[in-house]
Amino acid sequence: QVQLVESGGGLVQAGGSLRLSCTASMDINIWYMMTWHRQAPGKERELVARIDIVDTRYYAGSVEGRFTISRDPAKNTVYLQMNSLKPEDTAVYYCNAVPFGNGVDIWGKGTLVTVSS
């Protein structure tokens, strides 16, 4: 099984920006889709953004226009650029890889984003 490692989280003021990275231990082109989810304190985990191997993107309505997901196969990395951050964006952000077949998804351990008002 591969590993996914997230980085880039931290503390930021409302209106600020962060870029999260998710680096895999193998070629990310073997995956059908990679996603970012988040889990806020006291809340359920939710999908934030996803990107497939032909660069089709999807965003949750709450982040549309503020966040951008991208992928760089040369670096085995998926990014989440987060702009105009709001306190409601505070959460642990998790990277996820979805296989083509019927294998299980893999998940990173998460990186914490805290947005202060």
Short mmCIF file of N, CA and C in Angstrom, two decimals:
data_model
loop_
_atom_site.label_atom_id
_atom_site.label_comp_id
_atom_site.label_asym_id
_atom_site.label_seq_id
_atom_site.Cartn_x
_atom_site.Cartn_y
_atom_site.Cartn_z
N GLN A 1 0.84 -1.19 0.00
CA GLN A 1 0.00 0.00 0.00
C GLN A 1 0.88 1.25 0.00
N VAL A 2 0.40 2.30 -0.65
CA VAL A 2 1.14 3.56 -0.71
C VAL A 2 0.82 4.39 0.53
N GLN A 3 1.64 5.42 0.71
CA GLN A 3 1.41 6.39 1.76
C GLN A 3 1.15 7.76 1.15
N LEU A 4 0.27 8.52 1.79
CA LEU A 4 0.00 9.90 1.45
C LEU A 4 0.39 10.76 2.64
N VAL A 5 1.13 11.82 2.39
CA VAL A 5 1.59 12.70 3.45
C VAL A 5 1.17 14.11 3.13
N GLU A 6 0.35 14.69 4.00
CA GLU A 6 -0.10 16.07 3.84
C GLU A 6 0.85 17.02 4.55
N SER A 7 0.94 18.23 4.03
CA SER A 7 1.70 19.27 4.67
C SER A 7 1.12 20.62 4.28
N GLY A 8 1.54 21.67 4.97
CA GLY A 8 1.15 23.02 4.62
C GLY A 8 0.12 23.66 5.53
N GLY A 9 -0.41 22.91 6.48
CA GLY A 9 -1.37 23.49 7.39
C GLY A 9 -0.71 24.44 8.37
N GLY A 10 -1.55 25.16 9.09
CA GLY A 10 -1.05 26.12 10.06
C GLY A 10 -2.13 27.06 10.50
N LEU A 11 -1.71 28.12 11.18
CA LEU A 11 -2.61 29.15 11.69
C LEU A 11 -2.56 30.36 10.78
N VAL A 12 -3.73 30.82 10.37
CA VAL A 12 -3.80 31.96 9.46
C VAL A 12 -4.99 32.84 9.86
N GLN A 13 -4.87 34.12 9.61
CA GLN A 13 -5.97 35.04 9.86
C GLN A 13 -7.02 34.93 8.77
N ALA A 14 -8.26 35.24 9.14
CA ALA A 14 -9.33 35.27 8.14
C ALA A 14 -8.93 36.18 6.98
N GLY A 15 -9.21 35.70 5.77
CA GLY A 15 -8.82 36.42 4.57
C GLY A 15 -7.48 36.01 4.02
N GLY A 16 -6.73 35.24 4.76
CA GLY A 16 -5.42 34.80 4.33
C GLY A 16 -5.48 33.58 3.45
N SER A 17 -4.29 33.07 3.11
CA SER A 17 -4.16 31.95 2.19
C SER A 17 -3.19 30.91 2.72
N LEU A 18 -3.42 29.68 2.33
CA LEU A 18 -2.51 28.58 2.58
C LEU A 18 -2.54 27.66 1.37
N ARG A 19 -1.45 26.95 1.15
CA ARG A 19 -1.42 25.89 0.15
C ARG A 19 -1.05 24.58 0.81
N LEU A 20 -1.95 23.63 0.71
CA LEU A 20 -1.71 22.30 1.23
C LEU A 20 -1.12 21.41 0.14
N SER A 21 -0.25 20.52 0.54
CA SER A 21 0.35 19.54 -0.36
C SER A 21 0.06 18.14 0.13
N CYS A 22 -0.13 17.24 -0.81
CA CYS A 22 -0.29 15.82 -0.53
C CYS A 22 0.67 15.08 -1.44
N THR A 23 1.69 14.47 -0.87
CA THR A 23 2.70 13.77 -1.63
C THR A 23 2.56 12.27 -1.42
N ALA A 24 2.50 11.53 -2.52
CA ALA A 24 2.36 10.08 -2.48
C ALA A 24 3.71 9.40 -2.64
N SER A 25 3.78 8.18 -2.16
CA SER A 25 5.01 7.40 -2.26
C SER A 25 5.17 6.69 -3.59
N MET A 26 4.24 6.88 -4.51
CA MET A 26 4.31 6.30 -5.84
C MET A 26 3.59 7.19 -6.83
N ASP A 27 3.64 6.83 -8.10
CA ASP A 27 3.06 7.61 -9.18
C ASP A 27 1.56 7.82 -8.94
N ILE A 28 1.14 9.08 -8.86
CA ILE A 28 -0.27 9.35 -8.62
C ILE A 28 -1.14 9.07 -9.84
N ASN A 29 -0.54 8.84 -11.00
CA ASN A 29 -1.31 8.52 -12.19
C ASN A 29 -1.96 7.14 -12.14
N ILE A 30 -1.61 6.32 -11.18
CA ILE A 30 -2.29 5.03 -11.04
C ILE A 30 -3.65 5.19 -10.39
N TRP A 31 -3.95 6.36 -9.87
CA TRP A 31 -5.22 6.59 -9.19
C TRP A 31 -6.23 7.25 -10.13
N TYR A 32 -7.48 6.85 -9.99
CA TYR A 32 -8.56 7.45 -10.75
C TYR A 32 -8.81 8.89 -10.31
N MET A 33 -8.75 9.10 -9.02
CA MET A 33 -9.10 10.41 -8.48
C MET A 33 -8.36 10.63 -7.17
N MET A 34 -8.04 11.88 -6.91
CA MET A 34 -7.53 12.26 -5.61
C MET A 34 -8.41 13.37 -5.06
N THR A 35 -8.57 13.38 -3.76
CA THR A 35 -9.50 14.30 -3.12
C THR A 35 -8.88 14.93 -1.89
N TRP A 36 -9.48 16.04 -1.49
CA TRP A 36 -9.26 16.62 -0.19
C TRP A 36 -10.58 16.61 0.58
N HIS A 37 -10.54 16.09 1.78
CA HIS A 37 -11.64 16.17 2.72
C HIS A 37 -11.20 16.97 3.93
N ARG A 38 -12.15 17.38 4.74
CA ARG A 38 -11.81 18.04 5.99
C ARG A 38 -12.79 17.65 7.07
N GLN A 39 -12.33 17.75 8.30
CA GLN A 39 -13.17 17.48 9.44
C GLN A 39 -12.94 18.57 10.47
N ALA A 40 -13.97 19.37 10.68
CA ALA A 40 -13.91 20.47 11.63
C ALA A 40 -14.24 19.96 13.03
N PRO A 41 -13.83 20.69 14.05
CA PRO A 41 -14.15 20.27 15.42
C PRO A 41 -15.65 20.09 15.61
N GLY A 42 -16.05 18.93 16.10
CA GLY A 42 -17.44 18.64 16.34
C GLY A 42 -18.28 18.37 15.11
N LYS A 43 -17.65 18.27 13.94
CA LYS A 43 -18.38 18.06 12.70
C LYS A 43 -17.97 16.75 12.03
N GLU A 44 -18.77 16.32 11.06
CA GLU A 44 -18.44 15.14 10.28
C GLU A 44 -17.46 15.49 9.16
N ARG A 45 -16.71 14.49 8.72
CA ARG A 45 -15.80 14.69 7.61
C ARG A 45 -16.59 15.00 6.34
N GLU A 46 -16.11 15.96 5.55
CA GLU A 46 -16.79 16.35 4.34
C GLU A 46 -15.81 16.49 3.18
N LEU A 47 -16.33 16.25 1.98
CA LEU A 47 -15.54 16.44 0.77
C LEU A 47 -15.36 17.93 0.50
N VAL A 48 -14.13 18.33 0.23
CA VAL A 48 -13.81 19.71 -0.10
C VAL A 48 -13.60 19.87 -1.60
N ALA A 49 -12.77 19.02 -2.20
CA ALA A 49 -12.45 19.11 -3.61
C ALA A 49 -11.93 17.77 -4.10
N ARG A 50 -12.06 17.54 -5.41
CA ARG A 50 -11.52 16.32 -6.00
C ARG A 50 -11.03 16.62 -7.40
N ILE A 51 -10.09 15.81 -7.87
CA ILE A 51 -9.53 15.95 -9.21
C ILE A 51 -9.24 14.57 -9.76
N ASP A 52 -9.60 14.33 -11.02
CA ASP A 52 -9.35 13.04 -11.62
C ASP A 52 -8.17 13.11 -12.59
N ILE A 53 -7.89 12.00 -13.26
CA ILE A 53 -6.67 11.90 -14.05
C ILE A 53 -6.72 12.71 -15.34
N VAL A 54 -7.89 13.18 -15.73
CA VAL A 54 -7.98 14.08 -16.89
C VAL A 54 -8.26 15.51 -16.45
N ASP A 55 -8.00 15.79 -15.18
CA ASP A 55 -8.02 17.14 -14.63
C ASP A 55 -9.43 17.69 -14.44
N THR A 56 -10.43 16.82 -14.38
CA THR A 56 -11.77 17.26 -14.04
C THR A 56 -11.83 17.56 -12.55
N ARG A 57 -12.36 18.72 -12.22
CA ARG A 57 -12.37 19.18 -10.84
C ARG A 57 -13.80 19.34 -10.31
N TYR A 58 -13.91 19.15 -9.03
CA TYR A 58 -15.16 19.38 -8.33
C TYR A 58 -14.84 20.06 -7.01
N TYR A 59 -15.71 20.99 -6.62
CA TYR A 59 -15.55 21.68 -5.35
C TYR A 59 -16.87 21.70 -4.59
N ALA A 60 -16.77 21.59 -3.30
CA ALA A 60 -17.93 21.83 -2.47
C ALA A 60 -18.36 23.28 -2.62
N GLY A 61 -19.67 23.50 -2.53
CA GLY A 61 -20.18 24.85 -2.71
C GLY A 61 -19.60 25.86 -1.74
N SER A 62 -19.25 25.41 -0.55
CA SER A 62 -18.73 26.31 0.46
C SER A 62 -17.33 26.84 0.14
N VAL A 63 -16.61 26.18 -0.78
CA VAL A 63 -15.26 26.61 -1.11
C VAL A 63 -15.11 27.02 -2.57
N GLU A 64 -16.13 26.82 -3.38
CA GLU A 64 -16.09 27.17 -4.80
C GLU A 64 -15.69 28.63 -4.96
N GLY A 65 -14.71 28.87 -5.82
CA GLY A 65 -14.23 30.22 -6.06
C GLY A 65 -13.14 30.66 -5.13
N ARG A 66 -12.92 29.94 -4.05
CA ARG A 66 -11.86 30.29 -3.10
C ARG A 66 -10.72 29.28 -3.10
N PHE A 67 -11.03 28.01 -3.32
CA PHE A 67 -10.03 26.95 -3.28
C PHE A 67 -9.78 26.43 -4.69
N THR A 68 -8.56 25.97 -4.94
CA THR A 68 -8.20 25.37 -6.21
C THR A 68 -7.42 24.08 -5.95
N ILE A 69 -7.87 22.98 -6.54
CA ILE A 69 -7.15 21.72 -6.45
C ILE A 69 -6.37 21.52 -7.75
N SER A 70 -5.17 20.99 -7.64
CA SER A 70 -4.34 20.74 -8.80
C SER A 70 -3.46 19.53 -8.53
N ARG A 71 -2.88 18.98 -9.59
CA ARG A 71 -2.03 17.81 -9.45
C ARG A 71 -0.76 17.98 -10.26
N ASP A 72 0.32 17.43 -9.76
CA ASP A 72 1.62 17.47 -10.42
C ASP A 72 2.20 16.07 -10.40
N PRO A 73 1.92 15.26 -11.43
CA PRO A 73 2.43 13.89 -11.44
C PRO A 73 3.94 13.78 -11.34
N ALA A 74 4.66 14.77 -11.87
CA ALA A 74 6.12 14.73 -11.81
C ALA A 74 6.63 14.74 -10.37
N LYS A 75 5.84 15.30 -9.47
CA LYS A 75 6.21 15.35 -8.06
C LYS A 75 5.37 14.42 -7.20
N ASN A 76 4.52 13.63 -7.83
CA ASN A 76 3.60 12.74 -7.10
C ASN A 76 2.80 13.50 -6.05
N THR A 77 2.35 14.69 -6.42
CA THR A 77 1.77 15.60 -5.45
C THR A 77 0.47 16.20 -5.95
N VAL A 78 -0.48 16.34 -5.05
CA VAL A 78 -1.72 17.07 -5.26
C VAL A 78 -1.74 18.24 -4.30
N TYR A 79 -2.21 19.38 -4.79
CA TYR A 79 -2.24 20.60 -4.00
C TYR A 79 -3.66 21.08 -3.77
N LEU A 80 -3.83 21.81 -2.70
CA LEU A 80 -5.06 22.54 -2.46
C LEU A 80 -4.69 23.97 -2.08
N GLN A 81 -4.87 24.88 -3.02
CA GLN A 81 -4.64 26.29 -2.76
C GLN A 81 -5.90 26.87 -2.13
N MET A 82 -5.78 27.45 -0.96
CA MET A 82 -6.91 27.97 -0.22
C MET A 82 -6.73 29.47 -0.04
N ASN A 83 -7.62 30.24 -0.63
CA ASN A 83 -7.60 31.69 -0.53
C ASN A 83 -8.84 32.18 0.19
N SER A 84 -8.78 33.42 0.64
CA SER A 84 -9.92 34.05 1.32
C SER A 84 -10.46 33.16 2.42
N LEU A 85 -9.57 32.66 3.24
CA LEU A 85 -9.96 31.71 4.27
C LEU A 85 -10.88 32.33 5.30
N LYS A 86 -11.79 31.52 5.78
CA LYS A 86 -12.78 31.91 6.77
C LYS A 86 -12.63 31.06 8.01
N PRO A 87 -13.07 31.55 9.16
CA PRO A 87 -13.02 30.70 10.35
C PRO A 87 -13.72 29.36 10.17
N GLU A 88 -14.76 29.32 9.35
CA GLU A 88 -15.47 28.08 9.09
C GLU A 88 -14.63 27.05 8.35
N ASP A 89 -13.50 27.45 7.79
CA ASP A 89 -12.60 26.53 7.11
C ASP A 89 -11.69 25.79 8.09
N THR A 90 -11.71 26.16 9.34
CA THR A 90 -10.87 25.50 10.34
C THR A 90 -11.22 24.03 10.42
N ALA A 91 -10.22 23.18 10.23
CA ALA A 91 -10.44 21.74 10.20
C ALA A 91 -9.11 21.03 10.04
N VAL A 92 -9.14 19.73 10.24
CA VAL A 92 -8.06 18.87 9.79
C VAL A 92 -8.36 18.48 8.35
N TYR A 93 -7.41 18.70 7.47
CA TYR A 93 -7.58 18.42 6.05
C TYR A 93 -6.86 17.13 5.70
N TYR A 94 -7.58 16.23 5.02
CA TYR A 94 -7.09 14.90 4.69
C TYR A 94 -7.02 14.70 3.18
N CYS A 95 -5.92 14.16 2.70
CA CYS A 95 -5.77 13.75 1.32
C CYS A 95 -6.24 12.31 1.17
N ASN A 96 -6.82 12.01 0.01
CA ASN A 96 -7.40 10.70 -0.25
C ASN A 96 -7.14 10.33 -1.70
N ALA A 97 -6.81 9.06 -1.95
CA ALA A 97 -6.60 8.55 -3.30
C ALA A 97 -7.58 7.43 -3.57
N VAL A 98 -8.24 7.50 -4.74
CA VAL A 98 -9.27 6.55 -5.13
C VAL A 98 -8.75 5.71 -6.29
N PRO A 99 -8.71 4.40 -6.16
CA PRO A 99 -8.18 3.55 -7.23
C PRO A 99 -9.15 3.36 -8.39
N PHE A 100 -8.63 2.95 -9.54
CA PHE A 100 -9.48 2.60 -10.68
C PHE A 100 -10.34 1.38 -10.39
N GLY A 101 -9.75 0.38 -9.79
CA GLY A 101 -10.44 -0.87 -9.53
C GLY A 101 -11.23 -0.84 -8.25
N ASN A 102 -11.33 -2.01 -7.65
CA ASN A 102 -12.13 -2.14 -6.43
C ASN A 102 -11.28 -2.21 -5.17
N GLY A 103 -10.07 -1.71 -5.25
CA GLY A 103 -9.24 -1.61 -4.07
C GLY A 103 -9.74 -0.54 -3.12
N VAL A 104 -9.22 -0.55 -1.93
CA VAL A 104 -9.64 0.41 -0.92
C VAL A 104 -8.94 1.74 -1.14
N ASP A 105 -9.63 2.80 -0.76
CA ASP A 105 -9.03 4.13 -0.77
C ASP A 105 -7.90 4.19 0.24
N ILE A 106 -6.96 5.09 0.00
CA ILE A 106 -5.94 5.37 0.99
C ILE A 106 -6.08 6.82 1.45
N TRP A 107 -5.69 7.05 2.68
CA TRP A 107 -5.84 8.35 3.32
C TRP A 107 -4.55 8.76 3.99
N GLY A 108 -4.27 10.05 3.94
CA GLY A 108 -3.20 10.59 4.76
C GLY A 108 -3.66 10.78 6.19
N LYS A 109 -2.74 11.19 7.02
CA LYS A 109 -3.05 11.39 8.43
C LYS A 109 -3.59 12.78 8.75
N GLY A 110 -3.54 13.69 7.80
CA GLY A 110 -4.15 14.99 7.95
C GLY A 110 -3.17 16.09 8.33
N THR A 111 -3.57 17.31 8.01
CA THR A 111 -2.84 18.50 8.42
C THR A 111 -3.84 19.53 8.91
N LEU A 112 -3.54 20.17 10.02
CA LEU A 112 -4.49 21.06 10.69
C LEU A 112 -4.40 22.46 10.12
N VAL A 113 -5.56 23.00 9.76
CA VAL A 113 -5.69 24.39 9.33
C VAL A 113 -6.57 25.11 10.35
N THR A 114 -6.06 26.19 10.91
CA THR A 114 -6.81 26.99 11.87
C THR A 114 -6.89 28.41 11.34
N VAL A 115 -8.11 28.90 11.18
CA VAL A 115 -8.35 30.24 10.67
C VAL A 115 -8.96 31.07 11.79
N SER A 116 -8.28 32.10 12.20
CA SER A 116 -8.75 32.95 13.28
C SER A 116 -9.46 34.17 12.75
N SER A 117 -10.41 34.68 13.51
CA SER A 117 -11.16 35.85 13.12
C SER A 117 -10.61 37.10 13.78
#
